[in-house]
Tab-separated table of C-alpha atoms and ligand atoms in Angstrom:
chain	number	residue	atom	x	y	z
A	26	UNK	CA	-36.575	9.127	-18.690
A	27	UNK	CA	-35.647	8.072	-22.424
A	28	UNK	CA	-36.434	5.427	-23.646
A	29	UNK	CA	-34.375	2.330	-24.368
A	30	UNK	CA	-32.772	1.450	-27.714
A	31	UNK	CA	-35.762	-0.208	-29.894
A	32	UNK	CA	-35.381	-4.062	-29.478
A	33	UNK	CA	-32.739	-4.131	-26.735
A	34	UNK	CA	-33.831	-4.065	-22.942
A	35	UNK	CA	-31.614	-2.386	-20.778
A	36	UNK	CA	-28.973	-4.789	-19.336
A	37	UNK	CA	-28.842	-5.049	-15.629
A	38	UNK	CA	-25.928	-3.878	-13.511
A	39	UNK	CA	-24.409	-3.617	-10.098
A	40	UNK	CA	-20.888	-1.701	-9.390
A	41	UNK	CA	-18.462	-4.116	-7.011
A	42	UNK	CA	-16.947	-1.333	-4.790
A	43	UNK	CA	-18.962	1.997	-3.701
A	44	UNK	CA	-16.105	3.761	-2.787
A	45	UNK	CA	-14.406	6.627	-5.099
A	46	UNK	CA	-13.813	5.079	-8.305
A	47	UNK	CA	-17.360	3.283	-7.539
A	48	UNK	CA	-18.839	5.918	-7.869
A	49	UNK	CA	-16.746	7.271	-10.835
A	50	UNK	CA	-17.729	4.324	-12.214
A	51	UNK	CA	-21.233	4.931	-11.727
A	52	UNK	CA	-20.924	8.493	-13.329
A	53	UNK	CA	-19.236	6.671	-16.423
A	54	UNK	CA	-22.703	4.249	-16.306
A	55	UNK	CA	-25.112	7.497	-15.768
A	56	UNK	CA	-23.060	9.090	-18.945
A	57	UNK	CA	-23.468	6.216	-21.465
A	58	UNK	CA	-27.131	5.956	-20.048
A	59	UNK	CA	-27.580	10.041	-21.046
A	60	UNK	CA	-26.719	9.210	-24.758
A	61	UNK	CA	-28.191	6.030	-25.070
A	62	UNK	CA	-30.615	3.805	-22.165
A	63	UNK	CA	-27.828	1.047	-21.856
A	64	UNK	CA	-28.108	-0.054	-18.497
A	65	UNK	CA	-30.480	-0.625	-15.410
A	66	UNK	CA	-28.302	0.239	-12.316
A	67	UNK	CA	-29.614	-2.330	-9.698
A	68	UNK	CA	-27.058	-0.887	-7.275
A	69	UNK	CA	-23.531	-1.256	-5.628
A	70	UNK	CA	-22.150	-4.406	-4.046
A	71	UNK	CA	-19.480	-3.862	-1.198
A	72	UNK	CA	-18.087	-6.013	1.610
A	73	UNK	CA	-17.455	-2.915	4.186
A	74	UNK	CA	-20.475	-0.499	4.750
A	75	UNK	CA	-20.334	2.065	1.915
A	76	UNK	CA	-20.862	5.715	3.458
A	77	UNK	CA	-24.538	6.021	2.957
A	78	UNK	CA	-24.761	9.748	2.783
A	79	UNK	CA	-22.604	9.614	-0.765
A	80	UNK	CA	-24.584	7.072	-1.973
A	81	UNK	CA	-28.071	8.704	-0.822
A	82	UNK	CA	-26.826	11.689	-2.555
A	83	UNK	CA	-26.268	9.866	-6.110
A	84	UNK	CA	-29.553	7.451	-5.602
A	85	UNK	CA	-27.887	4.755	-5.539
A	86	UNK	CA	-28.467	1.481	-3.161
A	87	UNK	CA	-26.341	-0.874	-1.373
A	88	UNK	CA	-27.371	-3.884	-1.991
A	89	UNK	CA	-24.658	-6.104	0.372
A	90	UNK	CA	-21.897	-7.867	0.158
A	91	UNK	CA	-20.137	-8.404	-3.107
A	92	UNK	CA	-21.095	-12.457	-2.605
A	93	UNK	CA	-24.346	-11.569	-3.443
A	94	UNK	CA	-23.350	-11.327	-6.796
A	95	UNK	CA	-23.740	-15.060	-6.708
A	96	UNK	CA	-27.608	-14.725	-6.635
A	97	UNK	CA	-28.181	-11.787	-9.016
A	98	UNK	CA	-28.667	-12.208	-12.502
A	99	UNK	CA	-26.681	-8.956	-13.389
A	100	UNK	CA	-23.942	-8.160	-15.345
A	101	UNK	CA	-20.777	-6.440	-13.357
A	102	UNK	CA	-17.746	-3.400	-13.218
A	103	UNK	CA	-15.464	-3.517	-10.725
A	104	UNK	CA	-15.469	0.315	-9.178
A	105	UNK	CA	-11.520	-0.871	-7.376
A	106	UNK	CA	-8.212	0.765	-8.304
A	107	UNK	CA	-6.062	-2.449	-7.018
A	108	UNK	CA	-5.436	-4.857	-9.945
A	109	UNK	CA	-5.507	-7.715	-7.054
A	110	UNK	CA	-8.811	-6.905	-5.959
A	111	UNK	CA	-10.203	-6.271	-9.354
A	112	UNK	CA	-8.317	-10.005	-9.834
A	113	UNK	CA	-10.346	-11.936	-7.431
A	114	UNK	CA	-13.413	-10.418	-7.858
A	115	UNK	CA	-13.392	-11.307	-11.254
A	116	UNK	CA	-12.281	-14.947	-10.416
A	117	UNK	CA	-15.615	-15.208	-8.538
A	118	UNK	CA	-17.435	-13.518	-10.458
A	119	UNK	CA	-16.443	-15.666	-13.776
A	120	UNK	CA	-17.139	-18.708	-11.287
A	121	UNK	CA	-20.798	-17.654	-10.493
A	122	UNK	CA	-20.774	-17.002	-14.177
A	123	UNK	CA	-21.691	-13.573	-14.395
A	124	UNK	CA	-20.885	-11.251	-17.347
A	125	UNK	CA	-18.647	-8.243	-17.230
A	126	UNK	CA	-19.471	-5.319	-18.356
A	127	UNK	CA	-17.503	-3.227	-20.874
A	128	UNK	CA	-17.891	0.967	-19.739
A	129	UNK	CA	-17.009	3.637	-22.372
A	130	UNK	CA	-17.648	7.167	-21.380
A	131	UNK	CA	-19.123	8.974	-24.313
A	132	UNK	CA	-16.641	11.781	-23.705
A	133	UNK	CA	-13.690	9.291	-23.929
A	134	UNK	CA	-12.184	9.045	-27.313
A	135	UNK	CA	-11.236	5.543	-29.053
A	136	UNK	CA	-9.788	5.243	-32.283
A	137	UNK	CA	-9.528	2.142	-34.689
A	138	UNK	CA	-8.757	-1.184	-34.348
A	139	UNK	CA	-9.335	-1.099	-30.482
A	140	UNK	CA	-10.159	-4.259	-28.160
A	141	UNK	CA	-11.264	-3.629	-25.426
A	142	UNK	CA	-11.187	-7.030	-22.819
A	143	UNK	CA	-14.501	-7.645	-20.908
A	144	UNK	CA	-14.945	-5.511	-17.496
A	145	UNK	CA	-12.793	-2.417	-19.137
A	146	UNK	CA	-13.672	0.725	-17.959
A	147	UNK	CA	-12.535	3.999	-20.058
A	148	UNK	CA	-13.613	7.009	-18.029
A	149	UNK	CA	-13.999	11.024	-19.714
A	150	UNK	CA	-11.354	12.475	-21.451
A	151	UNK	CA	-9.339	9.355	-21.682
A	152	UNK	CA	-8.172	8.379	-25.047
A	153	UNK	CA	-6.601	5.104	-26.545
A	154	UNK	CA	-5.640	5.866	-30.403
A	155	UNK	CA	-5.417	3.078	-32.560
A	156	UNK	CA	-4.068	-0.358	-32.880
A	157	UNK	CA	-4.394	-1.465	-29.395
A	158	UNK	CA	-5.570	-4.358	-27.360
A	159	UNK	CA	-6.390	-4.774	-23.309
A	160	UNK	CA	-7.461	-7.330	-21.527
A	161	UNK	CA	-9.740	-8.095	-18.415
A	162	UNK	CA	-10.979	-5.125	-16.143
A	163	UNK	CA	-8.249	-2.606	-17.589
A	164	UNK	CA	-9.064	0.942	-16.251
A	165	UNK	CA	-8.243	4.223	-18.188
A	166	UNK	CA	-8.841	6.866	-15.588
A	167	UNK	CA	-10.261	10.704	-16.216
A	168	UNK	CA	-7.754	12.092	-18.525
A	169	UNK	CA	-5.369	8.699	-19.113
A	170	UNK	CA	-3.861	7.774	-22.565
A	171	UNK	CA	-2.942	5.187	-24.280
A	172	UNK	CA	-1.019	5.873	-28.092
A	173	UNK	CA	-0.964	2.983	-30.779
A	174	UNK	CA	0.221	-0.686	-30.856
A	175	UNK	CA	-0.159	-0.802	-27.234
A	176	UNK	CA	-0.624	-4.098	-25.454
A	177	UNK	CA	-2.173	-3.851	-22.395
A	178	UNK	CA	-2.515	-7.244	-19.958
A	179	UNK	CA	-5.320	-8.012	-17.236
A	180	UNK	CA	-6.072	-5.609	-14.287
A	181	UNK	CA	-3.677	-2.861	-15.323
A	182	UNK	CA	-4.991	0.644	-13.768
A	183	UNK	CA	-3.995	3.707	-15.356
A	184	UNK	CA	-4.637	6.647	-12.936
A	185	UNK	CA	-5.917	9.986	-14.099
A	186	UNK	CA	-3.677	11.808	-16.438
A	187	UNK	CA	-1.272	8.610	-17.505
A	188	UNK	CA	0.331	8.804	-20.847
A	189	UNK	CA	1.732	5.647	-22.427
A	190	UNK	CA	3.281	6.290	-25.559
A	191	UNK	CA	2.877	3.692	-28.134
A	192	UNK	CA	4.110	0.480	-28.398
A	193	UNK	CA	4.243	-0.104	-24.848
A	194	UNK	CA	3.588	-3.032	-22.981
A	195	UNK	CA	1.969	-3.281	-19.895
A	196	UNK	CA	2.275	-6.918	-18.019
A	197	UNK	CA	-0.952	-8.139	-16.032
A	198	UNK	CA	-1.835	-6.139	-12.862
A	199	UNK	CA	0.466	-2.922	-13.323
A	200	UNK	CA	-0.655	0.054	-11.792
A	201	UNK	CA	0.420	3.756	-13.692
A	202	UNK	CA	0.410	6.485	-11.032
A	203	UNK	CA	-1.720	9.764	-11.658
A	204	UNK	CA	0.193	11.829	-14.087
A	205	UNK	CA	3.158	8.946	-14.818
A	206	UNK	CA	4.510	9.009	-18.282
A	207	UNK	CA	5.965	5.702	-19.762
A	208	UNK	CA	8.143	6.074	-22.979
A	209	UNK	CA	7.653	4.384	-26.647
A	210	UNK	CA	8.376	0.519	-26.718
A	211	UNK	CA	9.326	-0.025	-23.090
A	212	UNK	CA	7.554	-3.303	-21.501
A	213	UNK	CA	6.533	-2.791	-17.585
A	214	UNK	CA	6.866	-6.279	-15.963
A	215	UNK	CA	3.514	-8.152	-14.153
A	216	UNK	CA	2.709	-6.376	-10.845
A	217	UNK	CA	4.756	-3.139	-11.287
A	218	UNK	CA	3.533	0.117	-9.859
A	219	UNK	CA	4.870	3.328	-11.444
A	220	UNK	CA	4.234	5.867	-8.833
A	221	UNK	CA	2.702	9.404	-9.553
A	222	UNK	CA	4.892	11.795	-11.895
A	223	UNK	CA	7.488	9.326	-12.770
A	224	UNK	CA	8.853	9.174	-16.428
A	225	UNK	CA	9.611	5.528	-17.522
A	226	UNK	CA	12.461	5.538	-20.071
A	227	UNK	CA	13.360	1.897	-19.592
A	228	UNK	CA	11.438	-0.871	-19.106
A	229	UNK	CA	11.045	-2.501	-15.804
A	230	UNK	CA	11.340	-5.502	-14.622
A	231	UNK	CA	7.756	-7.314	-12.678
A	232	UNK	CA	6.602	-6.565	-9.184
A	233	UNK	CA	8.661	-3.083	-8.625
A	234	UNK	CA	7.660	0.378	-7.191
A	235	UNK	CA	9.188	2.618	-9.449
A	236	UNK	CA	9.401	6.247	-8.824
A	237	UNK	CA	10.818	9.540	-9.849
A	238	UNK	CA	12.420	11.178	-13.218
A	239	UNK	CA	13.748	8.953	-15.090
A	240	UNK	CA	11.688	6.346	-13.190
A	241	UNK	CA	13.898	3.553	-11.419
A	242	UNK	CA	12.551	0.603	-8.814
A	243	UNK	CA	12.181	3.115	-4.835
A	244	UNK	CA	15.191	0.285	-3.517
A	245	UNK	CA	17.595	1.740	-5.858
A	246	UNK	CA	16.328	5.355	-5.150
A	247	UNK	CA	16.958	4.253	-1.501
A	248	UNK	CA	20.041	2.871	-2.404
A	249	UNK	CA	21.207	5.850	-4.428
A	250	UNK	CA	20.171	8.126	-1.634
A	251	UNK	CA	22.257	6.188	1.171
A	252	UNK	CA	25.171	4.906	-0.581
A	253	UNK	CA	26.115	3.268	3.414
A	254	UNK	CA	23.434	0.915	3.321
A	255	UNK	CA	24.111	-0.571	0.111
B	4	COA	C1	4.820	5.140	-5.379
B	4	COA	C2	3.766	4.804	-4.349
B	4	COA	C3	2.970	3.569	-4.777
B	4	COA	C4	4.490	4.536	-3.034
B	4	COA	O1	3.562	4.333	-2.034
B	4	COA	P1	4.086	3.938	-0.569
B	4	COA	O2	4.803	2.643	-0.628
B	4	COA	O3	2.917	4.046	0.366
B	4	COA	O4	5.184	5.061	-0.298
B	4	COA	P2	5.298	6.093	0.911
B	4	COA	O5	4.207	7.112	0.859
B	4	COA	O6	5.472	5.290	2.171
B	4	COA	O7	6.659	6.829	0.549
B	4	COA	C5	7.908	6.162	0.630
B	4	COA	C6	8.967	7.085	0.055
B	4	COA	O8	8.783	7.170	-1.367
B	4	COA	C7	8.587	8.546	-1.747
B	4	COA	N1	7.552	8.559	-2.788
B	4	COA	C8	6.300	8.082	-2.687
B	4	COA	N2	5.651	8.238	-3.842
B	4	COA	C9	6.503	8.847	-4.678
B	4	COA	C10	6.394	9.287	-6.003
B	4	COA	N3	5.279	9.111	-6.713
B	4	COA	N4	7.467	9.854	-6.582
B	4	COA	C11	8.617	10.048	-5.867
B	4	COA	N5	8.785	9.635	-4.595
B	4	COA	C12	7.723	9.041	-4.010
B	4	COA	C13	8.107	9.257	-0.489
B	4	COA	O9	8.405	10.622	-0.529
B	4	COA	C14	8.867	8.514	0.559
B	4	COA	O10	10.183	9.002	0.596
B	4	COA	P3	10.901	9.310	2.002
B	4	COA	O11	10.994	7.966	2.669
B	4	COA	O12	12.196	9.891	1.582
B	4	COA	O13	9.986	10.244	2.709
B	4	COA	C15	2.759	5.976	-4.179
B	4	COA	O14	3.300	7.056	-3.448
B	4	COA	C16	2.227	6.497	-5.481
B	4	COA	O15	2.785	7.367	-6.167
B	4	COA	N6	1.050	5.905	-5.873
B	4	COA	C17	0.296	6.304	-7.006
B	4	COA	C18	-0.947	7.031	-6.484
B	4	COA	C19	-1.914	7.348	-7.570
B	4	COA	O16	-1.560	7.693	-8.669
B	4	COA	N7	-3.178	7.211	-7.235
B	4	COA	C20	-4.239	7.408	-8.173
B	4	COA	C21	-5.549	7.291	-7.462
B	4	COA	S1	-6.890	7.533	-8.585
């Protein structure tokens, strides 16, 4: 095992979810912890009972239910996709005043002038260039990116192999399918989830599915679709 950084203990931490993107998540800690001792996993905290063989099979404990946050002096990552989840596990986690944990995979790359909020998670081969800001528990999947001057609010997900050009805005909670594309300067309201492939080229408004190329809110698809029931 290597030792940790001179002067700096490792900083305890447990993973809120232990299903998939747990575990991605925990591949992200393992990664930062192969370049540099950063963390001491203590384990993973999850309300349902995680599948134990996965877990065996990465060494990796469930400790209990995520409430049990409450009692351990750890810091935290949320391993959810769903901004509401991620949400309200942060709200009681912030309550029970634990700290959250900021994950950058050493193969992700992050250019100047980036903030990234507490609990964000950039996973390999994602790549934010320059100029931007996030805020709480923001998720760059495998592969996402993010170009400059991009504003990014709380909870926003970006599945694997999202591409938002720069100058975009992305309101609190919005989820960006796997593989979505969202144009220069657009703004993509609070809540909205851009389903997998789409192309935004206009910005939409808060709490829509959008879907499809160009990318337009699934009721107007619908509607398009059957002109009768409009
Ligand atoms: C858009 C999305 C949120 C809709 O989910 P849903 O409400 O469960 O939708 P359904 O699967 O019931 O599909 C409803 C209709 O929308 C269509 N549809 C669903 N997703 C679509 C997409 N991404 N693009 C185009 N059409 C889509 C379906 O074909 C279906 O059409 P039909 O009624 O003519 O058969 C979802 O399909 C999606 O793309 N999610 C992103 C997934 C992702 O990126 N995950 C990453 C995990 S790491």
């Amino acid at each position: 095992m290597k030792e940790a950084r001179v002067g700096h203990a490792p900083t305890t931490l447990v993973v809120v979810g232990a299903g998939g993107h747990g575990r991605e998540l925990i591949d992200v800690v393992e990664a930062v912890n192969a370049v540099c001792p950063t963390y001491e996993l203590l384990g993973v905290l999850d309300d349902n009972e995680p599948d134990p063989d996965r877990l065996r099979r990465r060494g990796v404990r469930h400790l209990g239910p995520v409430r049990l946050l409450a009692e351990i002096d750890a810091a935290y990552v949320i391993g959810v996709g769903a901004p509401a989840v991620r949400r309200a596990v942060d709200s009681m986690a912030t309550n029970w005043r634990r700290r959250a944990a900021t994950l950058v995979h050493p193969r992700a790359v992050i250019g100047r002038d980036v903030l990234l909020g507490p609990g964000s998670v950039v996973c390999a081969l994602a790549s934010i260039t320059t100029n931007v800001r996030t805020g709480r528990h923001v998720h760059l999947n495998i592969g996402a990116t993010v170009a400059h001057d991009c504003q990014l609010g709380n909870y926003v997900t970006l599945s694997p192999g999202a591409h938002v050009s720069g100058t975009v805005t992305l309101e609190d909670d919005v989820t960006i399918g796997t593989g979505a594309t969202v144009i220069q300067g657009l703004t993509v309201g609070i809540g909205t989830t851009v389903g997998a492939g789409a192309a935004v080229v206009r910005s939409l408004p808060a709490g829509v599915v959008a879907v499809g190329v160009p990318a337009r809110p699934r009721a107007a698809v619908i509607a398009q679709q059957n002109p009768a029931d409009s």
